[in-house]
Short mmCIF file of C-alpha atoms in Angstrom, two decimals:
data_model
loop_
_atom_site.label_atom_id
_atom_site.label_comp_id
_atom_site.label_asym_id
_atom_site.label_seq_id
_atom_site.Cartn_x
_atom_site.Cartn_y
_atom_site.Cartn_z
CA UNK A 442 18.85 -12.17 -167.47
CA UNK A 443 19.71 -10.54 -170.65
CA UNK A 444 21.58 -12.29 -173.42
CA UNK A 445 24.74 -11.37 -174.99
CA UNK A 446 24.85 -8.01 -176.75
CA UNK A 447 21.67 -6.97 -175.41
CA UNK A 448 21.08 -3.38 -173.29
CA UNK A 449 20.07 -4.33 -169.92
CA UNK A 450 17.21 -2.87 -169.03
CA UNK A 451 16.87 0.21 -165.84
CA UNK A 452 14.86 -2.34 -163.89
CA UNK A 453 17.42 -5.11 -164.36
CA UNK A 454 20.44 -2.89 -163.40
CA UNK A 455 18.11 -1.87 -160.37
CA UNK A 456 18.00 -5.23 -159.74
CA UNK A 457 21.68 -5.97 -159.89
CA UNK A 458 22.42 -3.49 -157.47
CA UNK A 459 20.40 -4.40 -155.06
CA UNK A 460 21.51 -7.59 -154.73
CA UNK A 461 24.88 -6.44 -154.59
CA UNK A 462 23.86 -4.32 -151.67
CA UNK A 463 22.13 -7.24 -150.26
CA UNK A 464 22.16 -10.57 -151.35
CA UNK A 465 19.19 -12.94 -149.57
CA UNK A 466 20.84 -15.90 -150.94
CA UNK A 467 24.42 -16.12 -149.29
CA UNK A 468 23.61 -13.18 -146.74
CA UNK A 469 26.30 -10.67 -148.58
CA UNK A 470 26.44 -6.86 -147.56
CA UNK A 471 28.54 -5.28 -150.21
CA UNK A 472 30.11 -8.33 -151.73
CA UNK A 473 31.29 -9.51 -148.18
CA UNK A 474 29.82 -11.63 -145.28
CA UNK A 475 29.36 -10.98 -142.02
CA UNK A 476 32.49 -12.50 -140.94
CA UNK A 477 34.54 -11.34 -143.66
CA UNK A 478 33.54 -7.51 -142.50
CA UNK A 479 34.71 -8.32 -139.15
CA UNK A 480 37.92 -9.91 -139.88
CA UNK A 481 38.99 -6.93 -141.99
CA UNK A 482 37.93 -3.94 -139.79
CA UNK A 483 39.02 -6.10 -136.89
CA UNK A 484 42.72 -5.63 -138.96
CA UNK A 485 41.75 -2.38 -139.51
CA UNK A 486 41.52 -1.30 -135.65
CA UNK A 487 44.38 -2.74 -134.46
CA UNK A 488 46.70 -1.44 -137.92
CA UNK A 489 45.61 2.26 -136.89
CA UNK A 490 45.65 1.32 -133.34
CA UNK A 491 49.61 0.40 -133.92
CA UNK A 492 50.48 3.52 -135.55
CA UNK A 493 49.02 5.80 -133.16
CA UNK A 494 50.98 3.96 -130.89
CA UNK A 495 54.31 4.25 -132.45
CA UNK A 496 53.14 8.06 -133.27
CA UNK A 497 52.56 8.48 -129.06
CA UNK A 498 55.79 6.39 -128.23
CA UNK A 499 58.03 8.73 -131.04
CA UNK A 500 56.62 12.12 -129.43
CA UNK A 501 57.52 10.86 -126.01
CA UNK A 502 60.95 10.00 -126.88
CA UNK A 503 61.84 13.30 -128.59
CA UNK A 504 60.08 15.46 -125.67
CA UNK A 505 62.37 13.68 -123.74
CA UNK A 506 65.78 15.21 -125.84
CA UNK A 507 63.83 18.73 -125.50
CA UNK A 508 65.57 21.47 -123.20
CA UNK A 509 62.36 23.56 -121.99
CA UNK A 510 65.27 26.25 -121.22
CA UNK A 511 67.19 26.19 -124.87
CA UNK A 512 66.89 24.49 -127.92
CA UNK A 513 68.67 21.21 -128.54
CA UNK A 514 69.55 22.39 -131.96
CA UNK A 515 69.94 25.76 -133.18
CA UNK A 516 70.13 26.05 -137.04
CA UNK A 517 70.75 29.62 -137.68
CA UNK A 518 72.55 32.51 -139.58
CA UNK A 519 76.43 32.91 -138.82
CA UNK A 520 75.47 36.60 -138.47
CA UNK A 521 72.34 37.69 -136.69
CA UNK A 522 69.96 39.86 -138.23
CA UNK A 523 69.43 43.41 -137.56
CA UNK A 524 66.24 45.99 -136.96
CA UNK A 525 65.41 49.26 -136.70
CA UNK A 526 63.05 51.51 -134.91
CA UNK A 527 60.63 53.07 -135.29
CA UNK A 528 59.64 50.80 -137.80
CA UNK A 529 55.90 51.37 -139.02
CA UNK A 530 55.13 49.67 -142.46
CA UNK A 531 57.77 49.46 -143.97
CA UNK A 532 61.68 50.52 -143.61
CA UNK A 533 61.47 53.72 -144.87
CA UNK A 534 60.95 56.96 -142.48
CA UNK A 535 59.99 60.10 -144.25
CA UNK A 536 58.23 63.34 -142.82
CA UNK A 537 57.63 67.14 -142.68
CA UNK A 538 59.36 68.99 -140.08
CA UNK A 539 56.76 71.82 -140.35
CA UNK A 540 53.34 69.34 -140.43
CA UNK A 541 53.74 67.04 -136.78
CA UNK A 542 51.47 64.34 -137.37
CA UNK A 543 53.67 63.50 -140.13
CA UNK A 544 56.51 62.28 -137.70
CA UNK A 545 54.64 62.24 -134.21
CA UNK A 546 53.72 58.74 -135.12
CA UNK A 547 57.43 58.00 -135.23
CA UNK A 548 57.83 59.99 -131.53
CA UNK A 549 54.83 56.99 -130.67
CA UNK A 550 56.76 54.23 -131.69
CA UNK A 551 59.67 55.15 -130.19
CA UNK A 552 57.73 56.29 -126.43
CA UNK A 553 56.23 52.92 -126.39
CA UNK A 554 59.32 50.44 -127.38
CA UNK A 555 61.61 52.26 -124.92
CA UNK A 556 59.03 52.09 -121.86
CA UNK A 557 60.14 49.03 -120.60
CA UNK A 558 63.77 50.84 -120.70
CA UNK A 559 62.69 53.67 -118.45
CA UNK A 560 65.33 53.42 -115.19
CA UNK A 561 62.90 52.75 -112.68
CA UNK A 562 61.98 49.78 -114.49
CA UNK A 563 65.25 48.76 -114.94
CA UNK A 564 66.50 49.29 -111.67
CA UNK A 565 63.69 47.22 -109.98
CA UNK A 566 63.96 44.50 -112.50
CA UNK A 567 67.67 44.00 -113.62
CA UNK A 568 71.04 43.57 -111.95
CA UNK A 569 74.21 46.32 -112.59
CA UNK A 570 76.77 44.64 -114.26
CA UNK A 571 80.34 44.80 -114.99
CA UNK A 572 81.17 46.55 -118.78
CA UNK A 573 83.21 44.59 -121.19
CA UNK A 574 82.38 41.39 -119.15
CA UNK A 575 80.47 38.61 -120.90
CA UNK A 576 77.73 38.20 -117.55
CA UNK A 577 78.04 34.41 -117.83
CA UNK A 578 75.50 32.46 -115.71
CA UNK A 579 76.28 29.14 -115.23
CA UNK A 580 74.62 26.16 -114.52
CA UNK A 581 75.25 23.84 -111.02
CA UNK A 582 75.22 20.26 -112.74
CA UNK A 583 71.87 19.00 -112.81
CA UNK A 584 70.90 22.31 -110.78
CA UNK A 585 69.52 24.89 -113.24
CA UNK A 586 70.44 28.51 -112.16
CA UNK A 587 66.70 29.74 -113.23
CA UNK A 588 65.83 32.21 -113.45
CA UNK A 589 69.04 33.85 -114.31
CA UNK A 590 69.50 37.51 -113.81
CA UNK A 591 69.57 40.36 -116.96
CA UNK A 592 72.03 43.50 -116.92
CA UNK A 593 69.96 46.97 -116.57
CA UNK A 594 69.64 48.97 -120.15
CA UNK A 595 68.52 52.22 -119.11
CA UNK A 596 66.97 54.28 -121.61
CA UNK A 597 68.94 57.25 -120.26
CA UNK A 598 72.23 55.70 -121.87
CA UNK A 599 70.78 56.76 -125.35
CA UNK A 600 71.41 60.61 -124.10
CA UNK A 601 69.95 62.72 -126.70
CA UNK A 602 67.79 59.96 -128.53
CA UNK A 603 66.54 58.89 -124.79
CA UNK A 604 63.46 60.79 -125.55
CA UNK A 605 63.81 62.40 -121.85
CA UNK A 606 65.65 65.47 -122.65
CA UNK A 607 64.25 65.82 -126.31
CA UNK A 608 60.86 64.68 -125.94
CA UNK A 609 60.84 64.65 -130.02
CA UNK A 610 63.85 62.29 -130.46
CA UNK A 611 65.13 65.15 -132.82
CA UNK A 612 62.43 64.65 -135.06
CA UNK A 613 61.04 68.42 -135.24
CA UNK A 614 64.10 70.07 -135.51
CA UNK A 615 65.30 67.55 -138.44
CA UNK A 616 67.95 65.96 -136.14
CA UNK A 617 65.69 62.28 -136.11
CA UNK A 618 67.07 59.37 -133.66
CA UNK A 619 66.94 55.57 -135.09
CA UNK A 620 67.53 52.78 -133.19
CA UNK A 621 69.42 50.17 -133.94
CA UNK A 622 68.56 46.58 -132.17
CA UNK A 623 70.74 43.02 -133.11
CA UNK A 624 68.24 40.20 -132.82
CA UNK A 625 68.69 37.75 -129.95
CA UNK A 626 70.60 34.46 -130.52
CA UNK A 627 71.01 31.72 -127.39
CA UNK A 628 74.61 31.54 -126.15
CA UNK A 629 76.02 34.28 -129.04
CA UNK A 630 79.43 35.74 -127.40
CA UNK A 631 79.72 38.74 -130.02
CA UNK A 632 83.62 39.90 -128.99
CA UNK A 633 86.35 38.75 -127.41
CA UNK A 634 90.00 40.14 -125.72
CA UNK A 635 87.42 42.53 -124.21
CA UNK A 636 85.92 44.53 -127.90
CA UNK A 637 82.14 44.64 -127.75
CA UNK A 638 80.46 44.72 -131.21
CA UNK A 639 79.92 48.00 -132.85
CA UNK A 640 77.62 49.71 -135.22
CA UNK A 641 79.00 52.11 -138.29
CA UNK A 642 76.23 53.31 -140.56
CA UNK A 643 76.69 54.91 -143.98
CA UNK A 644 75.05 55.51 -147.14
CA UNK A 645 75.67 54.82 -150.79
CA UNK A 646 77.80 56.83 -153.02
CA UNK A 647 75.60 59.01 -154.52
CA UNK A 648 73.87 59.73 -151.24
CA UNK A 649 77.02 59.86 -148.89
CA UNK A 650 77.42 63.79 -149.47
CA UNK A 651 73.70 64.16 -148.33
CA UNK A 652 73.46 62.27 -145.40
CA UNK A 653 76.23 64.20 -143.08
CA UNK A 654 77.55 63.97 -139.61
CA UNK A 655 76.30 61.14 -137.52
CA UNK A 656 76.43 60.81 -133.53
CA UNK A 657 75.97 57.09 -131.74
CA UNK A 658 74.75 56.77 -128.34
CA UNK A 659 76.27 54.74 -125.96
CA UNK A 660 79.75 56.14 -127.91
CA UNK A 661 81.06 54.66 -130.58
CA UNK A 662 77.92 52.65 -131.12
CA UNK A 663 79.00 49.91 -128.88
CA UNK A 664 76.57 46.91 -128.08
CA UNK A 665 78.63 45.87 -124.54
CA UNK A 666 79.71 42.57 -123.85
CA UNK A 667 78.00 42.41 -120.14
CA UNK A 668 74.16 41.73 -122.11
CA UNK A 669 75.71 38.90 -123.52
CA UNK A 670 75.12 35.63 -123.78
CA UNK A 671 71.66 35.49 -123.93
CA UNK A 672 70.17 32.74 -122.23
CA UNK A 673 66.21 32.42 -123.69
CA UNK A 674 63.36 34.01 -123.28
CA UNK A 675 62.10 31.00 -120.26
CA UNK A 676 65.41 31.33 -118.78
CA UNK A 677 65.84 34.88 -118.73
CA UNK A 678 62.83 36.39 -118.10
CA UNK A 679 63.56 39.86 -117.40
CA UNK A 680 66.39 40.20 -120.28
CA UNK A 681 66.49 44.00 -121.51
CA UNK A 682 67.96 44.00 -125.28
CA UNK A 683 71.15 46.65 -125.74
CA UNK A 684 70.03 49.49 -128.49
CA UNK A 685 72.10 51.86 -130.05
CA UNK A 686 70.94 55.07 -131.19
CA UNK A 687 72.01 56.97 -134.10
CA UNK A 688 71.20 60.71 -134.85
CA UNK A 689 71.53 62.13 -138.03
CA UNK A 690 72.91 65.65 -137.10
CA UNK A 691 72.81 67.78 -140.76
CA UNK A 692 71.06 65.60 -143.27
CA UNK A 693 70.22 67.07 -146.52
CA UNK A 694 66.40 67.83 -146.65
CA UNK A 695 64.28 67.03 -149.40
CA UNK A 696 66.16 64.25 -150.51
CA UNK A 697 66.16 60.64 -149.86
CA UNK A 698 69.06 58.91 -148.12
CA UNK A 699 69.51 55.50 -148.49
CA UNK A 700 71.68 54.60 -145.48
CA UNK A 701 72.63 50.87 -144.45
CA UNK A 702 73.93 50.38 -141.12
CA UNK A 703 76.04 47.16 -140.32
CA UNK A 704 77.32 45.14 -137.37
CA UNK A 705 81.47 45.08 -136.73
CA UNK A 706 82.92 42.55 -134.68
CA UNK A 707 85.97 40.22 -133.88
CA UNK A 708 83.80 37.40 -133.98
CA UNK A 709 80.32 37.59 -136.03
CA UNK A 710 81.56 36.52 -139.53
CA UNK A 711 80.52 38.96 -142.11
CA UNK A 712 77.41 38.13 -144.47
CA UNK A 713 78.56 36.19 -147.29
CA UNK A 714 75.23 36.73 -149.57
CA UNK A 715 73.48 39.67 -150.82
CA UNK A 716 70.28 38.06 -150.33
CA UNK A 717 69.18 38.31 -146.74
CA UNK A 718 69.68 41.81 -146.28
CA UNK A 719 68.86 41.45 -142.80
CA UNK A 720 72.17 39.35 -141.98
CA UNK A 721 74.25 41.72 -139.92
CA UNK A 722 73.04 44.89 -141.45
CA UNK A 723 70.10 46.85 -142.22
CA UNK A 724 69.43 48.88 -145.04
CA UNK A 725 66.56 52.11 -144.86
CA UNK A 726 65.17 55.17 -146.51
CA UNK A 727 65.15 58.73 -144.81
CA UNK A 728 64.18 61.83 -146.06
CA UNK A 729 63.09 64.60 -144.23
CA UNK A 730 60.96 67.48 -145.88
CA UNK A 731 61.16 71.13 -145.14
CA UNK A 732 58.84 73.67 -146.26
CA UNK A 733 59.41 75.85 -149.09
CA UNK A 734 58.32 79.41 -149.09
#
């Protein structure tokens, strides 16, 4: 061994490791016998085998307070959030009357999101309901009344912006359709005394002169009590979301609009921060181009 104060030589360190790998003397692997490695991954195993048990046994009991049909909790917004379409990249919808392909990708959008709101569909699929009735489904006790029934949305209730009798949803004559959807919430009961929710849209001050006369389709801009409450997406398979169209009859062309559209009701409470501009409202861009000779 090296004394004191002396550098240890690269065959003595060599040396020293190796018997700390393996020492011949009192049969050591790694500074620990035989038994001493089995006593402590012997703890090992049955430490990890505990927690995965209590891991197993805490899943189990909190699948057991899950609803399959509707969420136990619901954290959410006071007011629901609101979308348009079409929506493509972002919420802004801009175009040429005179070149198509600059708004036939909005005719697209629009053609494929109302399909499944084409009245054949609807008729095969949904039940007629009663307006200005909430179409409450109840439950029999333990008995679940799955699947529950949806109230038909045909597309033909959006008249002009239908795209049946305009096949261009007003886009080519400068007349464009949006629709307006409120995002589903379980058990939300919009209105009461009978007043379904309603959509108003407008546009900031400096734009309000530009953005001119407005029609909604079904009237007034009404989202009708009967597609409420909505019940989930397992429990209510079939469950047609209420639009409401709005066509911009005389905008000013060449100019961009900023128009917001909100949500009015007796019940929703109104947003109470600027920040999630989403929150019973929605805010876009339109301008519509026209060529100059």
């Amino acid at each position: 061994m090296a004394k004191d104060g002396e550098k240890k030589t690269c065959g003595q360190v060599m040396d020293e490791w190796k018997e700390f790998i393996w020492n011949p003397r009192t049969h050591e692997f790694l500074g620990r016998t035989a038994s001493s490695w089995g006593l402590i991954l012997l703890f090992y195993l049955i430490f990890y085998i505990f927690l995965a048990g209590m891991f197993v046994l805490t899943m189990y009991v909190m699948l057991l307070t899950l609803d399959e049909y509707q969420p136990t909790y619901q954290d959410r917004l006071a007011t629901p959030g609101m979308m348009i379409r079409p929506k493509l990249e972002s919420l802004e919808i801009t175009y040429n009357i005179e070149n198509t392909e600059s708004w036939d990708k909005y005719v697209q959008a629009l053609d494929a999101f109302l399909t499944p709101y084409n009245n054949s569909q609807q008729v095969m699929n949904n039940k007629e309901c009663t307006p200005d009735t909430y179409f409450v489904q109840e439950d029999s006790g333990e008995i679940r009344n799955n699947p529950k029934r949806s109230c038909q949305f045909n597309r033909t209730m959006l008249e002009e912006c239908s795209g049946i009798t305009d096949r261009d949803y007003g886009y080519r004559a400068g007349k464009p359709c949006i629709l307006i959807k409120l995002n589903r919430v379980i058990g939300m009961l919009p209105g009461k005394d009978g007043k379904s929710p309603y959509v108003t849209c407008g546009a900031k001050k400096e734009d309000a002169a530009n953005m001119g006369a407005l029609v909604y389709y079904p009237p007034n801009g009404t989202f009708n009590l009967m597609y409420f409450p909505y019940y989930g997406k397992r429990a209510q398979v079939n469950y047609t979301q209420p639009l409401v169209a709005v066509k911009f009859m005389n905008a000013t062309f060449n100019t961009d609009i900023n128009v917001e559209c909100k949500i009015n009701s007796n019940t929703i409470a109104e947003p109470q921060s600027d920040r999630d501009k989403f929150a019973g409202r929605v805010s876009f861009k339109l301008r519509i181009n026209e060529a100059k000779n």
